[in-house]
PDB file of C-alpha atoms in Angstrom:
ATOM      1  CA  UNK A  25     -12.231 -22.243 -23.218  1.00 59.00           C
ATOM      2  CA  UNK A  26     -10.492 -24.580 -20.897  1.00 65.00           C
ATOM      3  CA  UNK A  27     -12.269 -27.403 -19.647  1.00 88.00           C
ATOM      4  CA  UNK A  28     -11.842 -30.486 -17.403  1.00 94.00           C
ATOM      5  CA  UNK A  29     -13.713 -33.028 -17.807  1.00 95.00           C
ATOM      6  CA  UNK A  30     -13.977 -36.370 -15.513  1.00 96.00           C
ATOM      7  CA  UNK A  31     -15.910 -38.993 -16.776  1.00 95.00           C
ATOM      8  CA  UNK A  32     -16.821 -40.986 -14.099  1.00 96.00           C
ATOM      9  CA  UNK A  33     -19.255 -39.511 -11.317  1.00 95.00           C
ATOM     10  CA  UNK A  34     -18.571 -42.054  -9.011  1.00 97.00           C
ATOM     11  CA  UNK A  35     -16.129 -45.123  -8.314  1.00 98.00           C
ATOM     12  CA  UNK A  36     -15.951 -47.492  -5.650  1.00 98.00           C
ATOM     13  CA  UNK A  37     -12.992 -49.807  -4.651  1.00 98.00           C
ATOM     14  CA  UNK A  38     -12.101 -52.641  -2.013  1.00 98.00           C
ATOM     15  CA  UNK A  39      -9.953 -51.552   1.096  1.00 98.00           C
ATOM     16  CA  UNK A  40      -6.209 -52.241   0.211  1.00 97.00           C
ATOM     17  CA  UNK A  41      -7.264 -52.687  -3.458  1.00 98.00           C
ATOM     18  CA  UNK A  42      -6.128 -49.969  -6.133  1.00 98.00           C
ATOM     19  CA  UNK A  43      -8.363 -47.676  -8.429  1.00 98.00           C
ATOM     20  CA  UNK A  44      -7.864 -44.848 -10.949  1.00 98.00           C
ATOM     21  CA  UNK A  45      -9.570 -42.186 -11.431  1.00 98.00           C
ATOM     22  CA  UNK A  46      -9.728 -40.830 -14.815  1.00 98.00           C
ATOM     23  CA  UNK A  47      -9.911 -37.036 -16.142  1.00 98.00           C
ATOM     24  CA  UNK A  48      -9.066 -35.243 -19.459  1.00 97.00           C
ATOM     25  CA  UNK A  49      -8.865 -31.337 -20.144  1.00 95.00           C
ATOM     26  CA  UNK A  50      -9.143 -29.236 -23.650  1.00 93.00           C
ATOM     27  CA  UNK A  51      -6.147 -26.664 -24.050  1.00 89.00           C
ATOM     28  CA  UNK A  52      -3.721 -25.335 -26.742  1.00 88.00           C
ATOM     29  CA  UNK A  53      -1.482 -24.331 -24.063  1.00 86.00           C
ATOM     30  CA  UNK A  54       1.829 -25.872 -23.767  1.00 85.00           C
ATOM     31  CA  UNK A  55       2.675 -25.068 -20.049  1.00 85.00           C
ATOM     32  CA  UNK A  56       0.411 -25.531 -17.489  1.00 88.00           C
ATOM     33  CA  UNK A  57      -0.216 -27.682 -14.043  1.00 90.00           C
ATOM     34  CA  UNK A  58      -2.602 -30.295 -13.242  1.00 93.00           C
ATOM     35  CA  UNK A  59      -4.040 -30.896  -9.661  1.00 94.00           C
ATOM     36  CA  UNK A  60      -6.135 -33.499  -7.964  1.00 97.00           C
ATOM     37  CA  UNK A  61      -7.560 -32.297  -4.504  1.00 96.00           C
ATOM     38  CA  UNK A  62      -9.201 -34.294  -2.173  1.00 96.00           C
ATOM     39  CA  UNK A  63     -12.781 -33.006  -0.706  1.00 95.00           C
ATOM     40  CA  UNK A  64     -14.268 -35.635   2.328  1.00 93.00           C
ATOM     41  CA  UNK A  65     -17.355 -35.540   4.132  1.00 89.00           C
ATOM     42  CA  UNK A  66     -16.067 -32.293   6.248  1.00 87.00           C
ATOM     43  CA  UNK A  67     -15.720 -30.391   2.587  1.00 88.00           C
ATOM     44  CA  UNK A  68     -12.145 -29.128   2.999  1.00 88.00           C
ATOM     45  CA  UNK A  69     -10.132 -29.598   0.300  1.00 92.00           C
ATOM     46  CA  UNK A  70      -6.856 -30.763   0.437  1.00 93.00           C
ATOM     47  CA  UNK A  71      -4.607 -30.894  -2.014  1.00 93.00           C
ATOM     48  CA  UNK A  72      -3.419 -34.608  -3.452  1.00 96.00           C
ATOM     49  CA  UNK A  73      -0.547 -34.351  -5.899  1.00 94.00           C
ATOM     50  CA  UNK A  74       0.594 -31.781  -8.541  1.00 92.00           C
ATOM     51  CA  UNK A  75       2.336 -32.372 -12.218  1.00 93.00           C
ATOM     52  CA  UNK A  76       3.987 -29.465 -14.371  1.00 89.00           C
ATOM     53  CA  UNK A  77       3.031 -29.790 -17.650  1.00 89.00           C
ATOM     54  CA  UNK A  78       6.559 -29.997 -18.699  1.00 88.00           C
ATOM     55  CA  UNK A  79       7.683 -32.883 -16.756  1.00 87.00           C
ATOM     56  CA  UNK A  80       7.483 -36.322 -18.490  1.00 85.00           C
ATOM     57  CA  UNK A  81       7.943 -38.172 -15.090  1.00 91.00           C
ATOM     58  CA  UNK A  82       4.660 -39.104 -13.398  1.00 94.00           C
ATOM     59  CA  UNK A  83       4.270 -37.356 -10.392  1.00 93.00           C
ATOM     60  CA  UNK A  84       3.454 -39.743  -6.683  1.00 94.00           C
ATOM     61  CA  UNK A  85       2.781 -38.979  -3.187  1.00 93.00           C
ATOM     62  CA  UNK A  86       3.133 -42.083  -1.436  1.00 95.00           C
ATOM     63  CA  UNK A  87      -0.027 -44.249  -2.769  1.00 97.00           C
ATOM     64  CA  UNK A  88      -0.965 -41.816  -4.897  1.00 98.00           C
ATOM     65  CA  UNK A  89       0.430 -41.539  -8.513  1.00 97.00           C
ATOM     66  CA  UNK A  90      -0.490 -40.046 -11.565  1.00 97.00           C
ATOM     67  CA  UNK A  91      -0.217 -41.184 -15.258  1.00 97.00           C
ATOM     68  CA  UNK A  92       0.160 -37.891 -17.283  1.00 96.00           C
ATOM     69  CA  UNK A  93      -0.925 -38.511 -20.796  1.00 96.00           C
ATOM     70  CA  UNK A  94       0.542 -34.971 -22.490  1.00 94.00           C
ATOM     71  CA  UNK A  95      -0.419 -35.744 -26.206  1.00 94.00           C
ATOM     72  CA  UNK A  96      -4.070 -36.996 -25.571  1.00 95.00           C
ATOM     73  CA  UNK A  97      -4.983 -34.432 -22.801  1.00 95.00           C
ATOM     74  CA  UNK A  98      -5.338 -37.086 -19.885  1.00 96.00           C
ATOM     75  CA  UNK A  99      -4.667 -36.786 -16.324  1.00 97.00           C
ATOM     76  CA  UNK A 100      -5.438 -39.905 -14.169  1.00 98.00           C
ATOM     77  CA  UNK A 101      -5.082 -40.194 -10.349  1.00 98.00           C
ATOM     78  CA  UNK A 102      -3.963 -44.092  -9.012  1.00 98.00           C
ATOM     79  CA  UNK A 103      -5.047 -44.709  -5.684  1.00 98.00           C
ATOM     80  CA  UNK A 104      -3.467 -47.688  -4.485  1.00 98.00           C
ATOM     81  CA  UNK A 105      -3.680 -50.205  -1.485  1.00 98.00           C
ATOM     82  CA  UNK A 106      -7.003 -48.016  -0.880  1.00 98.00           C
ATOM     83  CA  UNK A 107      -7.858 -47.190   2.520  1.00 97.00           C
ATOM     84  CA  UNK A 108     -11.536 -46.251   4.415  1.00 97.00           C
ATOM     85  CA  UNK A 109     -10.275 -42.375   4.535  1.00 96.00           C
ATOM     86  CA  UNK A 110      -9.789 -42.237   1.237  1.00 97.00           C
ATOM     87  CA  UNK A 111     -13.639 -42.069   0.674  1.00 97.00           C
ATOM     88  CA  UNK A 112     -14.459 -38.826  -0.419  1.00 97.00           C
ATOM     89  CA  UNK A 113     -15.218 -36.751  -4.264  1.00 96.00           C
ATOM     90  CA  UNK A 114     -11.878 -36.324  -5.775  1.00 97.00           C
ATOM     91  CA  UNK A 115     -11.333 -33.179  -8.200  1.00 96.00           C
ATOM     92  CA  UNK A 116      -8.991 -32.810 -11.317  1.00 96.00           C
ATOM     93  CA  UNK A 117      -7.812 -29.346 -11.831  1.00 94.00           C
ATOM     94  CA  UNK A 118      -5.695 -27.378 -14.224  1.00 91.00           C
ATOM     95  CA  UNK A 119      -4.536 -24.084 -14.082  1.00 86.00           C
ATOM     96  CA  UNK A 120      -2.437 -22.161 -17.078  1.00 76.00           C
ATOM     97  CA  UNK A 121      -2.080 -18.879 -15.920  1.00 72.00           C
ATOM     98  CA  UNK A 122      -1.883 -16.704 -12.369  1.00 64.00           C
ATOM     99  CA  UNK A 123      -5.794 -16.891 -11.991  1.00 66.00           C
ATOM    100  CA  UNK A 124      -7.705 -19.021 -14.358  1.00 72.00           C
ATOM    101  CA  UNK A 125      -8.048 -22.692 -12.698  1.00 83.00           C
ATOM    102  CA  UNK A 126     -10.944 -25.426 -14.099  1.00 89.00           C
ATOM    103  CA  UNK A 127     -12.007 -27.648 -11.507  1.00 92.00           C
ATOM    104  CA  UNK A 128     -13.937 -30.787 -13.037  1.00 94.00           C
ATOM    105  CA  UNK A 129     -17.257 -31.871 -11.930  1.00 93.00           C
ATOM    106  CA  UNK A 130     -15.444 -34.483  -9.145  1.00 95.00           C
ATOM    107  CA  UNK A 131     -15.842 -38.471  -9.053  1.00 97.00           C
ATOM    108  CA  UNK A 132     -17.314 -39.685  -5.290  1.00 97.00           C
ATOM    109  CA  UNK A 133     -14.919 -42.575  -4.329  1.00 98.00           C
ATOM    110  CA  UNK A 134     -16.389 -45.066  -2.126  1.00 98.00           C
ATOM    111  CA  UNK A 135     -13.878 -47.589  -0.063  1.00 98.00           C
ATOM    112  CA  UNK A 136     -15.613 -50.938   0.900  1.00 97.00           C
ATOM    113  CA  UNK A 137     -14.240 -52.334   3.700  1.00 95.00           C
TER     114      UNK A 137
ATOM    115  CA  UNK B 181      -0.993 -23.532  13.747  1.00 60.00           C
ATOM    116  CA  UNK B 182      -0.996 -21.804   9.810  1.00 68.00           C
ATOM    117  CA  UNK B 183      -3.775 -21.906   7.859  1.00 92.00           C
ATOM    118  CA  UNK B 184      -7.015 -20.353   6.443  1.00 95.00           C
ATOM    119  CA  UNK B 185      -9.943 -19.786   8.336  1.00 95.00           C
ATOM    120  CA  UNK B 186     -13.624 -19.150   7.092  1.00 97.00           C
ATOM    121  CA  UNK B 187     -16.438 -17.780   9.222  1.00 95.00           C
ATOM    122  CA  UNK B 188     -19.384 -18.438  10.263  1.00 95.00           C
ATOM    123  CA  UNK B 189     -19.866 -22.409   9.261  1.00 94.00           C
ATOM    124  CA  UNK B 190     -23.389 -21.881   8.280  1.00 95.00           C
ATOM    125  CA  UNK B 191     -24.694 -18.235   7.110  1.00 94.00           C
ATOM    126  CA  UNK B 192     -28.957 -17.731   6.300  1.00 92.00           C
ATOM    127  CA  UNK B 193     -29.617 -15.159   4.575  1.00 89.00           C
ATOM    128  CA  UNK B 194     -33.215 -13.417   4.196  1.00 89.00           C
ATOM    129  CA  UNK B 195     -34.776 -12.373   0.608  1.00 84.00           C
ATOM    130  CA  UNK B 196     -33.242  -8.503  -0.223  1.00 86.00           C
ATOM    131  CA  UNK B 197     -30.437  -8.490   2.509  1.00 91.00           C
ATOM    132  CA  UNK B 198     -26.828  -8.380   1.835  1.00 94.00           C
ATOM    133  CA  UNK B 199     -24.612 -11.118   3.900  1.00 95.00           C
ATOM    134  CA  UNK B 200     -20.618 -11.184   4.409  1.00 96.00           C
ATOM    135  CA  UNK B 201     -18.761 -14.184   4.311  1.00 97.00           C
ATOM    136  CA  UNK B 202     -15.237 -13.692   6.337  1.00 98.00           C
ATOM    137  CA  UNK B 203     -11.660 -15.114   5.258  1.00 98.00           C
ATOM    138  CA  UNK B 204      -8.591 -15.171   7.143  1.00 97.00           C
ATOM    139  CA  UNK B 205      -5.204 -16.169   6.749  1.00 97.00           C
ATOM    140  CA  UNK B 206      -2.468 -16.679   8.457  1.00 95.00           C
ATOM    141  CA  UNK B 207       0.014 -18.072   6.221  1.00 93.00           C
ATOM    142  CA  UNK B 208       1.709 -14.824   4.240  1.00 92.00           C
ATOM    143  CA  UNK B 209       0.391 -15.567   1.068  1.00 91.00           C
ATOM    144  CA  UNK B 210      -0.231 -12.841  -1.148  1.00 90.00           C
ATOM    145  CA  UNK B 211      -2.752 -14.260  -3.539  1.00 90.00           C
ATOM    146  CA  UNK B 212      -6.587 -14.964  -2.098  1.00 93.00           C
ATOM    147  CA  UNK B 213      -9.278 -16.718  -3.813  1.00 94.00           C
ATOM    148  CA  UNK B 214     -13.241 -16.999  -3.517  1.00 96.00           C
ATOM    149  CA  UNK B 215     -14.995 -20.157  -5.052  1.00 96.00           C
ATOM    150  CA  UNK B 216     -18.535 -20.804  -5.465  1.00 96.00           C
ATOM    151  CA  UNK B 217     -19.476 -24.685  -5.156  1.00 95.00           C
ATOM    152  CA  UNK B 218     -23.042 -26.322  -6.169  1.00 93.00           C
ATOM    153  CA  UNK B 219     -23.897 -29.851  -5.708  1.00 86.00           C
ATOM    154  CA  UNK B 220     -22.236 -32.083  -8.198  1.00 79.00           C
ATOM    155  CA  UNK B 221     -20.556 -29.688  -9.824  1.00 82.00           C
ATOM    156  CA  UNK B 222     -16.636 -28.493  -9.321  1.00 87.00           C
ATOM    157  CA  UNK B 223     -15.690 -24.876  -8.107  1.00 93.00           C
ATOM    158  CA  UNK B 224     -16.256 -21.836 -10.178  1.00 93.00           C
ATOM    159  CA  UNK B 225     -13.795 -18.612  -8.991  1.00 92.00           C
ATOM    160  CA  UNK B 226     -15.848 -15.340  -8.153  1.00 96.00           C
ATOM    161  CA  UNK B 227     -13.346 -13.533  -7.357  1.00 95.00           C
ATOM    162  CA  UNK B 228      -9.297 -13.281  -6.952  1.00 92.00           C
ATOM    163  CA  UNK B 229      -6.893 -10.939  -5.094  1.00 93.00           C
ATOM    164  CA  UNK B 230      -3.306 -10.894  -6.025  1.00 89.00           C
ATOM    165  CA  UNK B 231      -2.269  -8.060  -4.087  1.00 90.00           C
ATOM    166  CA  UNK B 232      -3.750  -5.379  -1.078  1.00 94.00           C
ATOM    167  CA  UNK B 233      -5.758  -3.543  -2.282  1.00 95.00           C
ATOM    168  CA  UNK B 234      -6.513  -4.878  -5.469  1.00 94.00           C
ATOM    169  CA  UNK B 235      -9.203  -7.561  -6.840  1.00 95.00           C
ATOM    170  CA  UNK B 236     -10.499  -9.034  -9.967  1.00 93.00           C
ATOM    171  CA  UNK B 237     -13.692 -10.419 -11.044  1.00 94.00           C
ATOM    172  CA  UNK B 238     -13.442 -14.270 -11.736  1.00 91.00           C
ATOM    173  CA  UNK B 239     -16.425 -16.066 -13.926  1.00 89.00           C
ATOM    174  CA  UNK B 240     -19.485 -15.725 -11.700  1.00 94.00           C
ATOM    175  CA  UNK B 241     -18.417 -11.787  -9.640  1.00 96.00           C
ATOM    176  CA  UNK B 242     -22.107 -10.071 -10.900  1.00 96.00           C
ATOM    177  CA  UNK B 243     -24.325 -10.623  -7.236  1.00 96.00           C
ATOM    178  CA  UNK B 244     -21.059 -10.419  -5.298  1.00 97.00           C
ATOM    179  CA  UNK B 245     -18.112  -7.832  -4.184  1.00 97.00           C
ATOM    180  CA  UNK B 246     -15.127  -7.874  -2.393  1.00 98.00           C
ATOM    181  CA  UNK B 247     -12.556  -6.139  -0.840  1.00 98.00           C
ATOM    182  CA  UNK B 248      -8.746  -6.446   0.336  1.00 97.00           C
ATOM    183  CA  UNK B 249      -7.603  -3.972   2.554  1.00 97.00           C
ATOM    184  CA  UNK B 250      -5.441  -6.199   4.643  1.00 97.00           C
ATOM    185  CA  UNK B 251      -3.201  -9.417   3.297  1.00 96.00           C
ATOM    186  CA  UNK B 252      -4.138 -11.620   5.648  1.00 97.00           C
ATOM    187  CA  UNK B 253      -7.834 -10.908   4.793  1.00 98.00           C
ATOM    188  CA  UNK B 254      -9.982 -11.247   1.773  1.00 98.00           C
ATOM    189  CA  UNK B 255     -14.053 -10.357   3.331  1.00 98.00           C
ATOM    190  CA  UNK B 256     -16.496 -11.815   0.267  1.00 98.00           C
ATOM    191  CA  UNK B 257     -20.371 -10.045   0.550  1.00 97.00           C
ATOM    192  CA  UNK B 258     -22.896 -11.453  -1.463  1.00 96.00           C
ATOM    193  CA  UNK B 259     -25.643  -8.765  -2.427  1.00 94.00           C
ATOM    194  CA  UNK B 260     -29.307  -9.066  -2.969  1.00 90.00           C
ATOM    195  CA  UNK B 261     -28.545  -8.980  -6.748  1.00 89.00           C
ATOM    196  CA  UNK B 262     -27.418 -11.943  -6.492  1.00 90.00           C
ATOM    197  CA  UNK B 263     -30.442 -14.325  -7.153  1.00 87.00           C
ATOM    198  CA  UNK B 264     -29.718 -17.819  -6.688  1.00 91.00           C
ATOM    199  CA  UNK B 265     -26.723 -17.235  -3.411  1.00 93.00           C
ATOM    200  CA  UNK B 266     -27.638 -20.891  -2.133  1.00 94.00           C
ATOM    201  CA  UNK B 267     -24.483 -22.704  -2.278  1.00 96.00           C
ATOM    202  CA  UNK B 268     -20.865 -23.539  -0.641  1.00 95.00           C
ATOM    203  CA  UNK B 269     -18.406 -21.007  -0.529  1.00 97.00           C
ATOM    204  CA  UNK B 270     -14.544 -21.701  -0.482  1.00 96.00           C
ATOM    205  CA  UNK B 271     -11.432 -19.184  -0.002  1.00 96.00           C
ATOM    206  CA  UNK B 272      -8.220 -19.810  -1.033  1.00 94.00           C
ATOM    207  CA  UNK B 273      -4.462 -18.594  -1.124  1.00 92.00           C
ATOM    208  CA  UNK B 274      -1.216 -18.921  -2.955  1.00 88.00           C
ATOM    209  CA  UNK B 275       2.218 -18.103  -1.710  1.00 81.00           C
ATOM    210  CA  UNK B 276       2.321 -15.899  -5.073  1.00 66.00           C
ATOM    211  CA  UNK B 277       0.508 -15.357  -8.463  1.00 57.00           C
ATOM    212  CA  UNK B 278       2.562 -17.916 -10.759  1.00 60.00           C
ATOM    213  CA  UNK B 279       0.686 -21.186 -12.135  1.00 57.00           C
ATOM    214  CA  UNK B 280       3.237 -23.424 -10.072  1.00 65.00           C
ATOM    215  CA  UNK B 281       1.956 -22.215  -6.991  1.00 75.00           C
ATOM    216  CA  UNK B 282      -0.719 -24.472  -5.406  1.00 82.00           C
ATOM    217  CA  UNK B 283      -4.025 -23.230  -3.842  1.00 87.00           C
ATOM    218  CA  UNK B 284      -4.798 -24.233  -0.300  1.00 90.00           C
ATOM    219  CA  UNK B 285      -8.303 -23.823   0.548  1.00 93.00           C
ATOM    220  CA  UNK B 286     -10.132 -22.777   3.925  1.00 95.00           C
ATOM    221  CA  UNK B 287     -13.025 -25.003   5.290  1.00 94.00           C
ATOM    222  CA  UNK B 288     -15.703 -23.278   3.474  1.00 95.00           C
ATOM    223  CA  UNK B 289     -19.107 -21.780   4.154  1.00 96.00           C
ATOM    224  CA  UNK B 290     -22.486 -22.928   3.493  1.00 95.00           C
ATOM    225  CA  UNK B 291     -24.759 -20.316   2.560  1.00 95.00           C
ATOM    226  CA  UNK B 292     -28.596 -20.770   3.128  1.00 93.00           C
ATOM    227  CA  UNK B 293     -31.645 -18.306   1.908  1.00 87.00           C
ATOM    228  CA  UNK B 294     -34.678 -18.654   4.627  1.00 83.00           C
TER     229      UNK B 294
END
């Protein structure tokens, strides 16, 4: 079975200071997607930034990157020049087919001001 | 303003009594979702719709049932056999049922047993 697995239950980071989340999955699939969403205080959850599987290049959305490990399973989320709404449990997420997506147990970011 | 909407907020339900959580969307996707969220854990699917009028049963679907009789609804019920319903409820769609296309989520629903 698929699983995600993030490591750290929570992080916490400076204001306009930069921190990385870290998760890894378990598949012997060779196309897939990764997620990390985004779930604050009001419990919506909004989607960060995407990567296909079968892109080398690192996907970013303005200060957030990722660093896409293929070979050793790792998907890490780089938050940089952090901000006070960033605060919130970020999720890792990968899906392989039309209906079967993992979530990971989440990582509670806090931002110190 | 497009988007998906979940009703009510907060839902209590008594011991033995069935309760129906609502989902709306207004975005033309075809594909709807229902996770189930406990505290410090990630989201587990229940169920999934790709189409109208047809549904299947995700990882945790025995205590709960669905139906899709309209796209831009996807109605979850959560059934006295379901013994442990305490937790946060999330819908989702997708424009379409490949991997590539990303899940937006509604607000959610707590669900509370009295």
């Amino acid at each position: 079975a698929q699983t995600v697995t993030q490591s750290q239950p929570e992080m916490s980071v400076q204001e306009a200071e930069t921190v990385t989340l870290s998760c890894t999955y378990d598949t012997s699939e060779s196309d897939y997607y990764l997620f990390w969403y985004k779930q604050p205080p009001s419990r919506q959850m909004i989607l960060v930034i995407r990567q296909e599987a079968y892109k080398q290049q690192n996907a970013t959305e303005n200060r957030f990157s990722v660093n896409f490990q293929k070979a050793a399973k790792s998907f890490s989320l780089k938050i940089s020049d952090s901000q006070l709404g960033d605060a919130a449990m970020y999720f890792c997420a990968y899906r392989y087919n039309n209906n079967d997506m993992r979530f990971g147990a989440g990582t509670r970011l806090t931002v110190k001001p | 303003d497009g988007g998906i909407t979940q009703s009510p907020k907060y839902l209590f339900r008594k011991e033995g009594q069935n309760v129906t959580l609502s989902c709306e969307q207004n975005l033309n996707h075809d594909a709807m979702y229902w996770y189930r969220q406990d505290p410090g854990q990630g989201l587990r699917l229940i169920y999934y719709s790709q189409i109208v009028n047809d549904f299947q049963k995700g990882d945790i679907a025995e205590g709960y049932s669905v139906s899709r009789e309209k796209k831009e609804s996807f109605p979850l019920t959560v059934t006295s056999a379901q013994k442990n319903p305490t937790a946060f409820y999330l819908c989702a769609s997708s424009i379409g049922e490949g991997t590539r296309e990303t899940q937006y989520f509604g607000p959610g629903t707590r669900l509370l047993v009295l």
